[in-house]
Amino acid sequence: MLDAIIIISFIVAGAGIGFHGIEDLPASVLKQVTNEGALRVVTAGFGALIGLALGLVVQTSYRRLERQVRAMPPDILLSRAIGLVIGLLVANLLLAPTFLLPIPSEFSFIKPIIALVGSILFAFTGISLADTHGRALLRLINPNSIETLLLAEGTLKPASTKLLDTSCIIDGRIEALLGTGFLEGQLLVPQFILAELQQVADASNDQKRMRGRRGLDILNRIRDAYPDRIQIHSADYDDVPTVDAKLVRLAQEINGTLLTNDYNLSKVASVQKVPVLNINDLTQAVRPAYLPGDSIDLKILREGKEPTQGVGYLEDGTMVVVEDGRNYMGGEIQVIVTSALQTSAGRMIFARPRTSAIAEERV
């Protein structure tokens, strides 16, 4: 019923505008019209067709917006509504003096345009801020909620906002990490990181250009999959020369956590007391720990340094040196771990074929 009302309203409005619109035509044009009634009918018909098209567009957009609102969590819906209201109030307060400016009558149309554009900008700014700080806003509105009380007594710690750097986005593992649900809090991508990604994607070097485009593709997929968690932040610092320094400064200002896989950036941020989550450190931490006696299914890829050795690799890149594994090159066998060695270059595992290990035990 509502769909029909929307479409019919636009058709009637279009027909009415077309019917009465000829009154605004110049007198010289109207003098050339022999049948004014027929002209009104024609313009009303064209207006009705245009109204039908606009009505269908508005009806489709309304239904799409309705589905998004219904699927939106209540806390996000409430915080965005509050941000929208606050943005419009601020717009009215700041734009009210523009109507008092002595603008000539020929340019009086500028005032409503300024009011409209300003209201839209402030409304979207309010919604964006609500997305970033929505939960804190709701705690201010309802200070007696359980979450607020737990935060006040220190039992519950709020999830800090995570700042993504260029290397982390290009790396791509952030996409899989988000899918696991282990990463909490809002994810912020500063505008200067987007600019750096675009600069890499436009580089003359083929390898750099491919990496930049990969980063942009990954960022778009993340935004499509998690639209309520990924936000583009417009902050920039003209007085700060490098992107890494801008990231650290922004993290300090918003008390955020830096998410990266850049070793040097991690160290610089740590020195400046900025919390850092390094994806490489996470990867090292979740690697399975193989103890002597554990069995592994392994494909022998090449010869080792010793005459009888074969070498294979685990999924995480760990090298496995297999004694008596040279004869199994190109095939997949089950090996038994004999020892593990942690070096500065990474971890190395030593093993033997399962058949050989069992034969030795029997002897």
Short mmCIF file of C-alpha atoms in Angstrom, two decimals:
data_model
loop_
_atom_site.label_atom_id
_atom_site.label_comp_id
_atom_site.label_asym_id
_atom_site.label_seq_id
_atom_site.Cartn_x
_atom_site.Cartn_y
_atom_site.Cartn_z
CA MET A 1 0.00 0.00 0.00
CA LEU A 2 2.79 2.39 0.92
CA ASP A 3 4.56 1.67 -2.37
CA ALA A 4 1.44 2.62 -4.32
CA ILE A 5 1.00 5.82 -2.28
CA ILE A 6 4.60 6.89 -3.00
CA ILE A 7 4.32 6.23 -6.74
CA ILE A 8 0.85 7.79 -7.11
CA SER A 9 1.96 10.86 -5.14
CA PHE A 10 4.86 11.45 -7.54
CA ILE A 11 2.62 10.87 -10.58
CA VAL A 12 0.03 13.39 -9.30
CA ALA A 13 2.76 15.89 -8.37
CA GLY A 14 4.41 15.53 -11.80
CA ALA A 15 1.11 15.89 -13.61
CA GLY A 16 0.22 18.96 -11.53
CA ILE A 17 3.55 20.61 -12.21
CA GLY A 18 3.20 19.88 -15.93
CA PHE A 19 -0.39 21.15 -16.03
CA HIS A 20 0.31 24.46 -14.26
CA GLY A 21 3.88 24.83 -15.52
CA ILE A 22 2.89 26.48 -18.76
CA GLU A 23 1.81 29.53 -16.76
CA ASP A 24 5.51 30.26 -16.21
CA LEU A 25 6.27 30.29 -19.94
CA PRO A 26 7.12 33.67 -21.51
CA ALA A 27 4.14 35.61 -22.90
CA SER A 28 5.68 35.57 -26.40
CA VAL A 29 5.62 31.75 -26.33
CA LEU A 30 2.04 31.56 -25.03
CA LYS A 31 0.83 33.81 -27.87
CA GLN A 32 1.98 31.20 -30.37
CA VAL A 33 -0.11 28.48 -28.68
CA THR A 34 -3.47 27.97 -30.43
CA ASN A 35 -4.91 25.44 -27.95
CA GLU A 36 -3.75 26.08 -24.40
CA GLY A 37 -5.87 23.25 -22.96
CA ALA A 38 -4.25 20.66 -25.21
CA LEU A 39 -0.80 21.96 -24.26
CA ARG A 40 -1.69 21.58 -20.58
CA VAL A 41 -2.76 17.98 -21.18
CA VAL A 42 0.51 17.17 -23.01
CA THR A 43 2.74 18.76 -20.38
CA ALA A 44 0.69 17.08 -17.64
CA GLY A 45 1.24 13.71 -19.38
CA PHE A 46 5.01 14.24 -19.62
CA GLY A 47 5.06 15.38 -15.99
CA ALA A 48 3.17 12.23 -14.96
CA LEU A 49 5.69 10.01 -16.78
CA ILE A 50 8.61 11.77 -15.12
CA GLY A 51 6.79 11.51 -11.78
CA LEU A 52 6.31 7.77 -12.33
CA ALA A 53 10.04 7.28 -12.96
CA LEU A 54 10.99 9.34 -9.90
CA GLY A 55 8.37 7.53 -7.82
CA LEU A 56 9.81 4.13 -8.73
CA VAL A 57 13.32 5.30 -7.84
CA VAL A 58 12.16 6.72 -4.50
CA GLN A 59 10.10 3.61 -3.71
CA THR A 60 13.04 1.28 -4.48
CA SER A 61 15.45 3.42 -2.43
CA TYR A 62 12.98 3.53 0.45
CA ARG A 63 12.61 -0.26 0.53
CA ARG A 64 16.38 -0.73 0.40
CA LEU A 65 16.84 1.73 3.26
CA GLU A 66 14.09 -0.02 5.22
CA ARG A 67 15.82 -3.41 4.87
CA GLN A 68 19.13 -1.92 6.03
CA VAL A 69 17.48 -0.27 9.03
CA ARG A 70 15.73 -3.51 10.03
CA ALA A 71 19.00 -5.46 9.82
CA MET A 72 20.89 -2.81 11.81
CA PRO A 73 21.60 -3.56 15.51
CA PRO A 74 19.56 -1.35 17.87
CA ASP A 75 22.60 0.28 19.49
CA ILE A 76 24.02 1.35 16.11
CA LEU A 77 20.60 2.57 14.95
CA LEU A 78 20.14 4.63 18.12
CA SER A 79 23.66 6.09 18.06
CA ARG A 80 23.34 7.06 14.37
CA ALA A 81 19.98 8.69 15.01
CA ILE A 82 21.46 10.72 17.86
CA GLY A 83 24.47 11.65 15.72
CA LEU A 84 22.13 12.76 12.91
CA VAL A 85 20.07 14.96 15.28
CA ILE A 86 23.19 16.50 16.84
CA GLY A 87 24.68 17.16 13.40
CA LEU A 88 21.51 18.92 12.22
CA LEU A 89 21.33 21.00 15.41
CA VAL A 90 24.93 22.12 15.02
CA ALA A 91 24.27 22.91 11.35
CA ASN A 92 21.30 25.11 12.23
CA LEU A 93 23.26 26.95 14.93
CA LEU A 94 26.27 27.58 12.71
CA LEU A 95 24.38 28.37 9.51
CA ALA A 96 21.75 30.67 11.03
CA PRO A 97 24.03 33.76 10.80
CA THR A 98 24.34 33.25 7.01
CA PHE A 99 20.68 34.31 6.60
CA LEU A 100 21.54 37.66 8.18
CA LEU A 101 24.20 38.47 5.58
CA PRO A 102 23.32 41.39 3.26
CA ILE A 103 23.24 39.34 0.04
CA PRO A 104 21.74 41.11 -3.02
CA SER A 105 18.34 39.89 -4.13
CA GLU A 106 19.80 38.54 -7.39
CA PHE A 107 21.89 36.08 -5.35
CA SER A 108 19.30 35.27 -2.71
CA PHE A 109 19.19 31.67 -3.96
CA ILE A 110 22.64 31.15 -2.38
CA LYS A 111 21.18 31.15 1.16
CA PRO A 112 18.98 28.04 0.82
CA ILE A 113 21.77 26.25 -1.08
CA ILE A 114 24.22 26.95 1.76
CA ALA A 115 21.65 25.78 4.30
CA LEU A 116 20.94 22.56 2.40
CA VAL A 117 24.57 21.63 1.70
CA GLY A 118 25.65 22.55 5.24
CA SER A 119 22.87 20.48 6.80
CA ILE A 120 23.80 17.45 4.70
CA LEU A 121 27.50 17.76 5.54
CA PHE A 122 26.91 18.15 9.27
CA ALA A 123 24.34 15.31 9.26
CA PHE A 124 26.83 12.89 7.67
CA THR A 125 29.56 14.11 10.03
CA GLY A 126 27.29 13.39 12.99
CA ILE A 127 26.54 9.89 11.71
CA SER A 128 30.26 9.22 11.08
CA LEU A 129 31.21 10.32 14.60
CA ALA A 130 28.40 8.20 16.02
CA ASP A 131 29.78 5.15 14.19
CA THR A 132 33.22 5.79 15.64
CA HIS A 133 32.21 6.69 19.20
CA GLY A 134 28.69 5.24 19.33
CA ARG A 135 29.09 3.03 22.38
CA ALA A 136 30.65 5.84 24.41
CA LEU A 137 27.75 8.08 23.36
CA LEU A 138 25.20 5.50 24.53
CA ARG A 139 27.01 5.18 27.87
CA LEU A 140 26.69 8.94 28.35
CA ILE A 141 22.96 8.76 27.63
CA ASN A 142 22.41 5.78 29.93
CA PRO A 143 25.03 6.01 32.69
CA ASN A 144 23.24 3.34 34.77
CA SER A 145 23.67 0.53 32.24
CA ILE A 146 25.53 -2.61 33.31
CA GLU A 147 28.27 -1.92 30.78
CA THR A 148 28.81 1.59 32.18
CA LEU A 149 28.98 0.32 35.76
CA LEU A 150 31.49 -2.39 34.84
CA LEU A 151 33.61 0.14 32.96
CA ALA A 152 33.47 2.55 35.92
CA GLU A 153 34.70 -0.05 38.40
CA GLY A 154 37.37 -1.32 36.01
CA THR A 155 35.96 -4.83 35.63
CA LEU A 156 35.27 -4.30 31.94
CA LYS A 157 37.77 -2.65 29.63
CA PRO A 158 36.50 -0.95 26.44
CA ALA A 159 37.87 -2.30 23.16
CA SER A 160 40.29 0.22 21.73
CA THR A 161 40.03 1.49 18.17
CA LYS A 162 42.48 -0.17 15.77
CA LEU A 163 44.39 1.91 13.20
CA LEU A 164 45.34 0.04 10.01
CA ASP A 165 48.54 0.92 8.21
CA THR A 166 49.36 0.36 4.54
CA SER A 167 51.50 -2.76 5.00
CA CYS A 168 48.79 -4.42 7.08
CA ILE A 169 46.13 -3.82 4.40
CA ILE A 170 48.34 -4.99 1.50
CA ASP A 171 49.41 -8.07 3.49
CA GLY A 172 45.80 -9.30 3.42
CA ARG A 173 45.81 -11.44 6.56
CA ILE A 174 43.65 -8.84 8.31
CA GLU A 175 40.72 -10.07 6.20
CA ALA A 176 41.02 -13.62 7.53
CA LEU A 177 41.66 -12.32 11.05
CA LEU A 178 38.42 -10.34 10.99
CA GLY A 179 36.58 -13.43 9.83
CA THR A 180 37.68 -15.35 12.94
CA GLY A 181 36.09 -12.79 15.28
CA PHE A 182 39.19 -12.48 17.49
CA LEU A 183 39.73 -8.81 16.58
CA GLU A 184 37.49 -6.45 18.57
CA GLY A 185 36.71 -2.74 18.32
CA GLN A 186 36.36 -0.28 15.46
CA LEU A 187 38.87 -0.31 12.62
CA LEU A 188 40.02 3.09 11.38
CA VAL A 189 41.72 3.73 8.04
CA PRO A 190 43.07 7.31 7.96
CA GLN A 191 42.69 9.31 4.77
CA PHE A 192 46.47 9.61 4.39
CA ILE A 193 46.73 5.79 4.35
CA LEU A 194 44.20 5.70 1.52
CA ALA A 195 46.26 8.32 -0.31
CA GLU A 196 49.42 6.21 0.15
CA LEU A 197 47.61 3.12 -1.15
CA GLN A 198 46.47 5.04 -4.20
CA GLN A 199 50.01 6.34 -4.75
CA VAL A 200 51.37 2.78 -4.64
CA ALA A 201 48.60 1.59 -6.99
CA ASP A 202 49.57 4.35 -9.48
CA ALA A 203 53.30 3.63 -9.31
CA SER A 204 55.24 3.04 -12.51
CA ASN A 205 56.81 -0.11 -11.07
CA ASP A 206 54.65 -3.15 -11.93
CA GLN A 207 55.27 -4.91 -8.62
CA LYS A 208 54.37 -1.84 -6.57
CA ARG A 209 51.30 -1.17 -8.69
CA MET A 210 50.11 -4.75 -8.17
CA ARG A 211 50.61 -4.49 -4.39
CA GLY A 212 48.70 -1.20 -4.24
CA ARG A 213 45.77 -2.54 -6.23
CA ARG A 214 45.72 -5.66 -4.07
CA GLY A 215 45.52 -3.45 -0.96
CA LEU A 216 42.63 -1.42 -2.40
CA ASP A 217 40.77 -4.60 -3.36
CA ILE A 218 41.23 -6.07 0.12
CA LEU A 219 40.06 -2.83 1.75
CA ASN A 220 36.94 -2.76 -0.43
CA ARG A 221 36.14 -6.38 0.45
CA ILE A 222 36.55 -5.67 4.16
CA ARG A 223 34.30 -2.60 3.96
CA ASP A 224 31.64 -4.61 2.12
CA ALA A 225 31.82 -7.48 4.62
CA TYR A 226 32.03 -5.33 7.78
CA PRO A 227 30.46 -1.95 6.94
CA ASP A 228 29.72 -1.14 10.60
CA ARG A 229 33.30 -1.72 11.78
CA ILE A 230 35.48 -0.12 9.09
CA GLN A 231 35.58 3.67 9.00
CA ILE A 232 37.61 6.11 6.91
CA HIS A 233 39.04 8.86 9.14
CA SER A 234 39.63 12.27 7.62
CA ALA A 235 42.34 13.37 10.08
CA ASP A 236 45.61 14.61 8.59
CA TYR A 237 48.65 16.47 9.87
CA ASP A 238 50.30 18.89 7.47
CA ASP A 239 53.14 19.54 9.92
CA VAL A 240 54.08 15.82 10.10
CA PRO A 241 56.24 14.71 7.15
CA THR A 242 55.88 10.90 7.09
CA VAL A 243 52.87 8.58 7.06
CA ASP A 244 54.26 6.46 9.93
CA ALA A 245 54.63 9.55 12.13
CA LYS A 246 51.05 10.58 11.29
CA LEU A 247 49.80 7.14 12.28
CA VAL A 248 51.57 7.26 15.62
CA ARG A 249 50.29 10.76 16.34
CA LEU A 250 46.69 9.84 15.48
CA ALA A 251 46.92 6.74 17.67
CA GLN A 252 48.14 8.92 20.55
CA GLU A 253 45.31 11.42 20.10
CA ILE A 254 42.48 8.86 20.05
CA ASN A 255 44.14 6.37 22.46
CA GLY A 256 43.99 3.78 19.71
CA THR A 257 45.98 0.65 18.92
CA LEU A 258 48.18 0.40 15.86
CA LEU A 259 47.63 -2.70 13.71
CA THR A 260 50.61 -3.40 11.46
CA ASN A 261 53.18 -5.94 10.31
CA ASP A 262 55.95 -3.33 9.88
CA TYR A 263 58.75 -4.16 12.34
CA ASN A 264 60.29 -0.68 12.38
CA LEU A 265 56.92 1.04 12.82
CA SER A 266 56.14 -1.32 15.70
CA LYS A 267 59.35 -0.38 17.48
CA VAL A 268 58.89 3.36 16.92
CA ALA A 269 55.31 3.20 18.19
CA SER A 270 56.31 1.15 21.24
CA VAL A 271 58.96 3.71 22.16
CA GLN A 272 56.25 6.39 22.11
CA LYS A 273 53.96 4.28 24.35
CA VAL A 274 51.47 3.48 21.58
CA PRO A 275 49.93 -0.02 21.84
CA VAL A 276 50.83 -2.16 18.82
CA LEU A 277 49.35 -5.36 17.43
CA ASN A 278 51.83 -6.90 15.01
CA ILE A 279 50.30 -9.54 12.75
CA ASN A 280 53.70 -11.22 12.30
CA ASP A 281 53.99 -11.64 16.08
CA LEU A 282 50.50 -13.16 16.11
CA THR A 283 51.47 -15.57 13.36
CA GLN A 284 54.54 -16.68 15.30
CA ALA A 285 52.50 -17.10 18.48
CA VAL A 286 49.83 -19.35 16.94
CA ARG A 287 52.25 -21.61 15.11
CA PRO A 288 51.76 -25.21 16.27
CA ALA A 289 54.46 -26.42 18.64
CA TYR A 290 55.82 -29.75 17.44
CA LEU A 291 57.46 -31.90 20.09
CA PRO A 292 59.69 -34.93 19.59
CA GLY A 293 57.48 -37.88 18.73
CA ASP A 294 54.78 -35.87 16.93
CA SER A 295 53.88 -37.01 13.42
CA ILE A 296 53.51 -34.71 10.40
CA ASP A 297 52.27 -35.34 6.87
CA LEU A 298 54.93 -33.71 4.71
CA LYS A 299 55.82 -33.43 1.04
CA ILE A 300 59.55 -33.70 0.33
CA LEU A 301 60.41 -30.93 -2.13
CA ARG A 302 64.18 -30.92 -2.46
CA GLU A 303 67.49 -32.39 -1.27
CA GLY A 304 69.12 -31.34 1.97
CA LYS A 305 72.73 -30.41 2.64
CA GLU A 306 73.60 -33.92 3.76
CA PRO A 307 73.54 -36.76 1.19
CA THR A 308 70.50 -38.56 2.65
CA GLN A 309 68.48 -35.55 3.73
CA GLY A 310 65.24 -34.30 2.19
CA VAL A 311 63.58 -30.95 2.88
CA GLY A 312 59.91 -30.02 3.06
CA TYR A 313 57.90 -27.06 4.37
CA LEU A 314 54.90 -26.67 6.62
CA GLU A 315 51.97 -24.44 5.66
CA ASP A 316 53.41 -21.56 7.73
CA GLY A 317 56.76 -21.78 5.92
CA THR A 318 58.68 -23.68 8.61
CA MET A 319 61.45 -25.81 7.09
CA VAL A 320 61.50 -29.50 8.00
CA VAL A 321 64.74 -31.42 7.46
CA VAL A 322 64.05 -35.16 7.09
CA GLU A 323 66.84 -37.67 7.66
CA ASP A 324 66.75 -40.46 5.06
CA GLY A 325 64.18 -38.40 3.18
CA ARG A 326 66.05 -38.01 -0.09
CA ASN A 327 64.51 -41.19 -1.52
CA TYR A 328 61.00 -39.75 -1.04
CA MET A 329 61.55 -36.56 -3.09
CA GLY A 330 58.37 -35.43 -4.84
CA GLY A 331 56.18 -37.63 -2.66
CA GLU A 332 54.21 -37.09 0.54
CA ILE A 333 55.12 -39.15 3.58
CA GLN A 334 54.48 -39.19 7.29
CA VAL A 335 57.48 -38.14 9.39
CA ILE A 336 58.22 -38.26 13.11
CA VAL A 337 59.68 -35.13 14.75
CA THR A 338 63.04 -35.78 16.42
CA SER A 339 63.95 -32.19 17.46
CA ALA A 340 63.23 -28.52 16.82
CA LEU A 341 65.61 -25.57 16.60
CA GLN A 342 64.78 -21.86 16.88
CA THR A 343 67.24 -19.68 14.98
CA SER A 344 67.41 -15.97 14.17
CA ALA A 345 66.14 -16.80 10.67
CA GLY A 346 63.14 -18.72 12.02
CA ARG A 347 62.23 -22.17 13.27
CA MET A 348 63.63 -25.43 11.90
CA ILE A 349 62.31 -28.91 12.58
CA PHE A 350 64.25 -32.17 12.23
CA ALA A 351 62.40 -35.41 11.54
CA ARG A 352 62.66 -38.94 10.21
CA PRO A 353 60.32 -40.98 8.02
CA ARG A 354 57.80 -42.85 10.14
CA THR A 355 58.71 -46.23 8.62
CA SER A 356 62.39 -45.69 9.46
CA ALA A 357 61.61 -44.59 13.02
CA ILE A 358 59.37 -47.62 13.64
CA ALA A 359 62.01 -49.99 12.27
CA GLU A 360 64.63 -48.53 14.66
CA GLU A 361 62.27 -48.93 17.62
CA ARG A 362 61.73 -52.62 16.82
CA VAL A 363 65.47 -53.20 16.62
#
